[in-house]
XYZ file of C-alpha atoms in Angstrom:
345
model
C -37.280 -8.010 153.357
C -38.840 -10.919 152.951
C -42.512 -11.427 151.397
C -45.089 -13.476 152.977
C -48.452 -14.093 151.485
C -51.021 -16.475 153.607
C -53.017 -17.711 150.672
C -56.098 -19.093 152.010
C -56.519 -21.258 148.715
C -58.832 -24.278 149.667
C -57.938 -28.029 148.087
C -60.393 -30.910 147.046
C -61.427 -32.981 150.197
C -59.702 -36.161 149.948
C -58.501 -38.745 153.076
C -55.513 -37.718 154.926
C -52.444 -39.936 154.536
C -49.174 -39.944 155.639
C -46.212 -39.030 154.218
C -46.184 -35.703 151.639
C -49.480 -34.953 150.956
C -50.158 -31.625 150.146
C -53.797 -32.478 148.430
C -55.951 -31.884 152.119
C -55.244 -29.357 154.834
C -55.625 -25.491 155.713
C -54.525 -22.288 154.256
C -51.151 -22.396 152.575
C -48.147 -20.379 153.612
C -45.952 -18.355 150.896
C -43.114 -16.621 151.861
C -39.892 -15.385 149.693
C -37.293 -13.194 149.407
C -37.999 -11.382 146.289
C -40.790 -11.015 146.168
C -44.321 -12.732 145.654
C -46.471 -11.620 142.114
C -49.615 -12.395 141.443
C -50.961 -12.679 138.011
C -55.189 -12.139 138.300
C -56.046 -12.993 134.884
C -53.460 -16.239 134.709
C -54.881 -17.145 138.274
C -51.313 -17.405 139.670
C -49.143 -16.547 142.609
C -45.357 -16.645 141.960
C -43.113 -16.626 144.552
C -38.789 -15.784 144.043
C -35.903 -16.199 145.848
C -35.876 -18.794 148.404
C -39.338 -19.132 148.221
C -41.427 -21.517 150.104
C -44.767 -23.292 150.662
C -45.944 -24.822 153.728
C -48.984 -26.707 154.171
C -50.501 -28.709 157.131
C -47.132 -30.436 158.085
C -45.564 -30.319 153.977
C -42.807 -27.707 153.359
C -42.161 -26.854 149.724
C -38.274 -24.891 149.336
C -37.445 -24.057 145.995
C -35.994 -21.176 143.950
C -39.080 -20.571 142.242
C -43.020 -21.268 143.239
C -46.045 -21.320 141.391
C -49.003 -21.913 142.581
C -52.036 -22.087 140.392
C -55.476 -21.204 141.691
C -59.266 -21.819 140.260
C -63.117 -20.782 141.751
C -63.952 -23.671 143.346
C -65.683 -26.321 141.777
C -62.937 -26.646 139.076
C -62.890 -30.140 137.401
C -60.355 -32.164 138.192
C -56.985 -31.063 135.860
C -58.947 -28.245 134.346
C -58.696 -24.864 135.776
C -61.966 -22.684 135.482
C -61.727 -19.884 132.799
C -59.838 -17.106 134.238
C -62.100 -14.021 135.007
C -60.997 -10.400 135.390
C -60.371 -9.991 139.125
C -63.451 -7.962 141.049
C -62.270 -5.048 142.890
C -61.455 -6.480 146.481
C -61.150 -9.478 145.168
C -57.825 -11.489 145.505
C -56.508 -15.006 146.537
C -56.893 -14.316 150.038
C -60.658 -13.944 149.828
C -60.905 -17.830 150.094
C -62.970 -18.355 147.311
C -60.441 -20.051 145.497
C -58.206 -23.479 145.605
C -55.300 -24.140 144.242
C -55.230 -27.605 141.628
C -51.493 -27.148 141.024
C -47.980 -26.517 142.773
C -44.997 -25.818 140.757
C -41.529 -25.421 142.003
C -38.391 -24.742 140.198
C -34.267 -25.323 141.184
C -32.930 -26.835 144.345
C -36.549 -28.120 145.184
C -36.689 -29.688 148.666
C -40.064 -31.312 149.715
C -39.957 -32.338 153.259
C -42.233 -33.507 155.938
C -41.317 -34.791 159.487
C -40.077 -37.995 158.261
C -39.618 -37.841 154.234
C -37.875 -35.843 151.806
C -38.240 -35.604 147.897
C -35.441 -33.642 146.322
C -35.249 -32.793 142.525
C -34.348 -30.148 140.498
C -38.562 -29.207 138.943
C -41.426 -30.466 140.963
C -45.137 -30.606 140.273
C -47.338 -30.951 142.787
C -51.181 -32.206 141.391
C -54.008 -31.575 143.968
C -56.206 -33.084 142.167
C -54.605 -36.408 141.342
C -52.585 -36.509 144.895
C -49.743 -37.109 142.879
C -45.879 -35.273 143.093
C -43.650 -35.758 140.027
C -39.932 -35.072 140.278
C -38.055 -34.240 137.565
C -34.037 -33.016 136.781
C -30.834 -34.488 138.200
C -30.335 -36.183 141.632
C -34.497 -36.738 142.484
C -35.004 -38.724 145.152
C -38.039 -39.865 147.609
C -36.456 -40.395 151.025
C -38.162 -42.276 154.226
C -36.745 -43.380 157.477
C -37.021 -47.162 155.979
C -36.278 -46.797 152.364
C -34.400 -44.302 149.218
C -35.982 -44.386 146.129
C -34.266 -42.811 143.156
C -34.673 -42.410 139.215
C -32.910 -41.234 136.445
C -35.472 -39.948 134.174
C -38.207 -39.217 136.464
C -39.935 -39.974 140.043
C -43.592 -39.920 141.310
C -45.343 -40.115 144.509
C -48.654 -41.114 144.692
C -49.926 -40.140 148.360
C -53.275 -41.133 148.095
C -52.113 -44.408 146.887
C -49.104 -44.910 148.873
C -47.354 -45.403 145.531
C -43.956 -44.319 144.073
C -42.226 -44.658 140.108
C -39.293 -44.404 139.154
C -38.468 -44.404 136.087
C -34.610 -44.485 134.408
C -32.502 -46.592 136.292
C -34.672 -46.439 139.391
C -33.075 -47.340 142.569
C -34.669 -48.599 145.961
C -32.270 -48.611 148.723
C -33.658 -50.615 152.164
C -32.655 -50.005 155.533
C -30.874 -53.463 155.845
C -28.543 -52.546 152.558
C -30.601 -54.116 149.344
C -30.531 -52.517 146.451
C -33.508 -53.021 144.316
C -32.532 -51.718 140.022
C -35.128 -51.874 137.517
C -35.972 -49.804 134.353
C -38.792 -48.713 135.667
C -40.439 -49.556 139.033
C -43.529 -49.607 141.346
C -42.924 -49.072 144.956
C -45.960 -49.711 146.886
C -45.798 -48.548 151.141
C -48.182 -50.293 153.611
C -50.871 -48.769 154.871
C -51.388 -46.271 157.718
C -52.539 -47.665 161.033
C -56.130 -46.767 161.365
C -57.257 -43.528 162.892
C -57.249 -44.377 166.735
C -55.423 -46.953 167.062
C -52.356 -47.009 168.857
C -48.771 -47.740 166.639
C -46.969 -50.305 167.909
C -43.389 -51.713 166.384
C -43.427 -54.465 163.885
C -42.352 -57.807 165.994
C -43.112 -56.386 169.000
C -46.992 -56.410 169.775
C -48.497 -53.974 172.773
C -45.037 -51.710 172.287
C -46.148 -47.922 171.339
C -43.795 -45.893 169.156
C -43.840 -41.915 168.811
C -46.019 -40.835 165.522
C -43.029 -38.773 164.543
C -39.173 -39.069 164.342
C -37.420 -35.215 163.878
C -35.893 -35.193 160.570
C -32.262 -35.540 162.112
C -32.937 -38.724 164.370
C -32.687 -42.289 162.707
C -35.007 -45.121 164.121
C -33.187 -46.969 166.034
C -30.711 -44.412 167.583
C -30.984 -43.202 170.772
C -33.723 -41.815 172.621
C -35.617 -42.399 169.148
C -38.311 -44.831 167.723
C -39.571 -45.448 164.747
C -42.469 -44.457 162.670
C -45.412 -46.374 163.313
C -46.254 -49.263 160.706
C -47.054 -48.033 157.329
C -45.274 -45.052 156.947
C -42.411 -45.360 154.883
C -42.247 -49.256 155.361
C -42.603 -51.276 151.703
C -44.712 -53.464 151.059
C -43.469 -55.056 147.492
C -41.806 -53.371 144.250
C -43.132 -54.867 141.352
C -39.752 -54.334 138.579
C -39.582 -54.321 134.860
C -36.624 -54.283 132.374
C -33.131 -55.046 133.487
C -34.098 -56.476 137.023
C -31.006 -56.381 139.474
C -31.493 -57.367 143.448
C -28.353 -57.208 145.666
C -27.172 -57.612 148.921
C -24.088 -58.500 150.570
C -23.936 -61.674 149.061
C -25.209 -62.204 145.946
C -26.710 -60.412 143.032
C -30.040 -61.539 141.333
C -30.461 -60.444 137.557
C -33.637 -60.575 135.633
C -35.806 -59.081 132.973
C -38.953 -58.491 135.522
C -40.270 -59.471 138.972
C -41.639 -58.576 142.311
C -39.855 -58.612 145.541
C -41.743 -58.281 149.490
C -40.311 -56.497 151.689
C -42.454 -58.206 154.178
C -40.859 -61.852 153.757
C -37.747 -61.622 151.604
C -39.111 -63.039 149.075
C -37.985 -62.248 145.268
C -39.520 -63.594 141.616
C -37.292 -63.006 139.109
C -38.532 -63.842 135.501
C -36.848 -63.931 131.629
C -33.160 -64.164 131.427
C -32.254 -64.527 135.526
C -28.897 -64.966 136.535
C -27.661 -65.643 140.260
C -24.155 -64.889 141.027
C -22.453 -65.577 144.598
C -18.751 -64.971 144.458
C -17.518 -67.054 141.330
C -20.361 -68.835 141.757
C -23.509 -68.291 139.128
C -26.664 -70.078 138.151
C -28.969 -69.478 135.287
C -32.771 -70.220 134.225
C -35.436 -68.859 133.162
C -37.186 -67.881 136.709
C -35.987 -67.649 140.283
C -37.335 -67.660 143.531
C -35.046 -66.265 145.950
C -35.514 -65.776 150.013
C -33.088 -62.847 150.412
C -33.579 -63.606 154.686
C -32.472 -67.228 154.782
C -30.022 -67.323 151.492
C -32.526 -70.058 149.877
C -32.570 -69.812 146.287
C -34.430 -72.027 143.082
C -34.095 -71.643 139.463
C -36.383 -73.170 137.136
C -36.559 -73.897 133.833
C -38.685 -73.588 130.695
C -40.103 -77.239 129.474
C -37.208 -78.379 127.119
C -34.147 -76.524 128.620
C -32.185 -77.007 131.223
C -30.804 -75.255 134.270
C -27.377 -74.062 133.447
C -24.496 -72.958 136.616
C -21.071 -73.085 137.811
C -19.753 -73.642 141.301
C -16.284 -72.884 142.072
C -15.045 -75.373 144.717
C -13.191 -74.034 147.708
C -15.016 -70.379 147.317
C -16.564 -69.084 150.424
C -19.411 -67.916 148.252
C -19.529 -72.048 147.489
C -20.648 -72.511 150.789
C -24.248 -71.141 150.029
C -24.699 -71.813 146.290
C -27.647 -71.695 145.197
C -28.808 -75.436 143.444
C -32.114 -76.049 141.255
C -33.848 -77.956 143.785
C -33.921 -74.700 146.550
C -31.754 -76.198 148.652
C -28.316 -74.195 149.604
C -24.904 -76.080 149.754
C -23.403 -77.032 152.975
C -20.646 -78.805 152.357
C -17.766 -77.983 150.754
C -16.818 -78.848 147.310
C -13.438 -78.960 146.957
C -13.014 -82.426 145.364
C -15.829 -82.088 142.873
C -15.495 -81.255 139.351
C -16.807 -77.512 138.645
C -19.788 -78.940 136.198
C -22.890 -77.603 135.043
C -25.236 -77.974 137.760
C -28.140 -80.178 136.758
C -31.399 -78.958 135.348
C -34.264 -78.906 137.175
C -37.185 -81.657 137.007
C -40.284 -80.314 134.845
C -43.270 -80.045 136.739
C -41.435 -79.119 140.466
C -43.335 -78.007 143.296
C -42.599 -74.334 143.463
């Protein structure tokens, strides 16, 4: 028989915002199958066995649940000092809030349109923050993947996500965006009101939400409205890597904009089309139009090597931005030429 467990457990009033919040909203939901314990004096409800959370439009699915409770008026990260329980007192009374989720194995976080997946998972109310921890953790929107090794965090006040370990960032058109660590940052929601129309396409409404199986763009679908999901830029440090179908763009740190295709690439960069490579010191790269510059430090020069014949020859990139367009096949494979000091960038 399954347990269920309405714990009216209010949270700190902060501004909605899309995407998994669980930090504002109404009573939250427990059920499980083995049960559901609550420990008065550790101010704790612990939920077994399949157990889940739901909470104004957030579903928690996990193994294991904890959800810590205070009196209200807790500070911020700091439960109040736990006090015998009253008799007729209990969670449900509503005099409480809860400052911290907790779930443990196979954790599933899921909204209408994203999923975080991980094998611990701390929810902060306080902070608006989710950190994912374990093997496999992921942060999943219509638009965008974002993965990590070591560890992943959601920020939904600040429509921020880091990964940390090898982090990943996956777009819809098919880059992949590798960094140590990196910052993911998501546009903003549309203001409260005002009706969501698709990027490109002024005056066009879209529906709020997609269901969790459709895809924008399939059939009978549309997409999220602007801001949820969509990046904005990833700011990457420590073993940079950017690559599409095309080429691959190595680096020590640097930002890329989703928005315009732009990508800064500083320290050791590397471009490599093909057979085809360039080095420097910093690149500026327009992943949409193929356009790439390397620049040098004061005293070096631009180092490369183009391949003649190679398709990837076709659209080298050169020092001076410009990409080739005609083929090469009776030059010399040389060192392409270093760039002048003191070029408009």
């Amino acid at each position: 028989m399954r347990a269920l467990l309405a714990v009216l457990l209010l949270a700190p009033g902060l501004a909605a915002a899309q995407g998994i919040d669980m930090s504002q909203g109404g009573p939250v939901d427990i059920t499980a199958d083995d049960g559901i314990e609550w420990r008065q004096n550790e101010q704790v409800v612990i939920a077994r066995g399949n157990a889940r959370a739901v909470r104004d439009g957030t579903t928690v699915d996990a193994a294991r649940l904890l959800a810590r409770y205070r009196p209200q008026g807790g500070t911020a990260g700091r439960p109040a000092p736990a006090q015998p329980a009253q008799p007729g007192e209990s969670p449900l009374t509503g005099g409480s809030e809860i400052w911290r989720m907790e779930a443990e194995q196979n954790v599933r976080i899921s909204t209408a349109t994203d999923v975080a997946v991980g094998d611990r998972a701390v929810y902060d109310m306080d902070q608006a923050v989710l950190v994912l921890t374990g093997r496999n953790i992921s942060y999943t929107t219509p638009q965008n993947v974002i993965s990590a090794r070591d560890s992943l965090e959601y920020w939904s006040q600040r429509r921020m996500a880091v990964g940390r370990g090898s982090a990943l960032v996956v777009t819809q058109d098919g880059r992949r965006i590798t960094a140590d660590t990196l910052v993911a940052y998501m546009l903003e929601d549309p203001p409260p009101g005002t009706a969501p129309t698709a990027a490109g396409a002024p005056g066009q409404a879209v529906a709020v939400r997609v269901p969790s199986e459709a895809r924008p763009g399939t059939e009978g679908t549309q997409g999220p409205p602007p801001g949820q999901g969509r990046l904005d830029r990833v700011e990457l440090f420590g073993n940079v890597e950017i690559r599409t179908e095309a080429e691959v763009i190595r680096g020590d740190r640097g930002i890329y904009s989703a928005a315009t295709g732009l990508a800064r690439l500083l320290g050791t960069v590397r471009i490599t089309r093909g057979d085809n490579h360039v080095n420097g010191r910093e690149a500026l790269v327009n992943l949409n139009t193929g356009v790439s510059r390397i620049i040098s430090q004061p005293g070096t020069r631009v180092q490369g090597l183009i391949v003649p014949g190679t398709q990837a020859d076709q659209q080298a990139p050169l020092p001076g931005g410009v990409p080739s367009a005609t083929p090469r096949a009776s030059r010399p494979a040389t060192p392409a030429p270093g760039a002048t000091q003191g070029a408009p960038r």
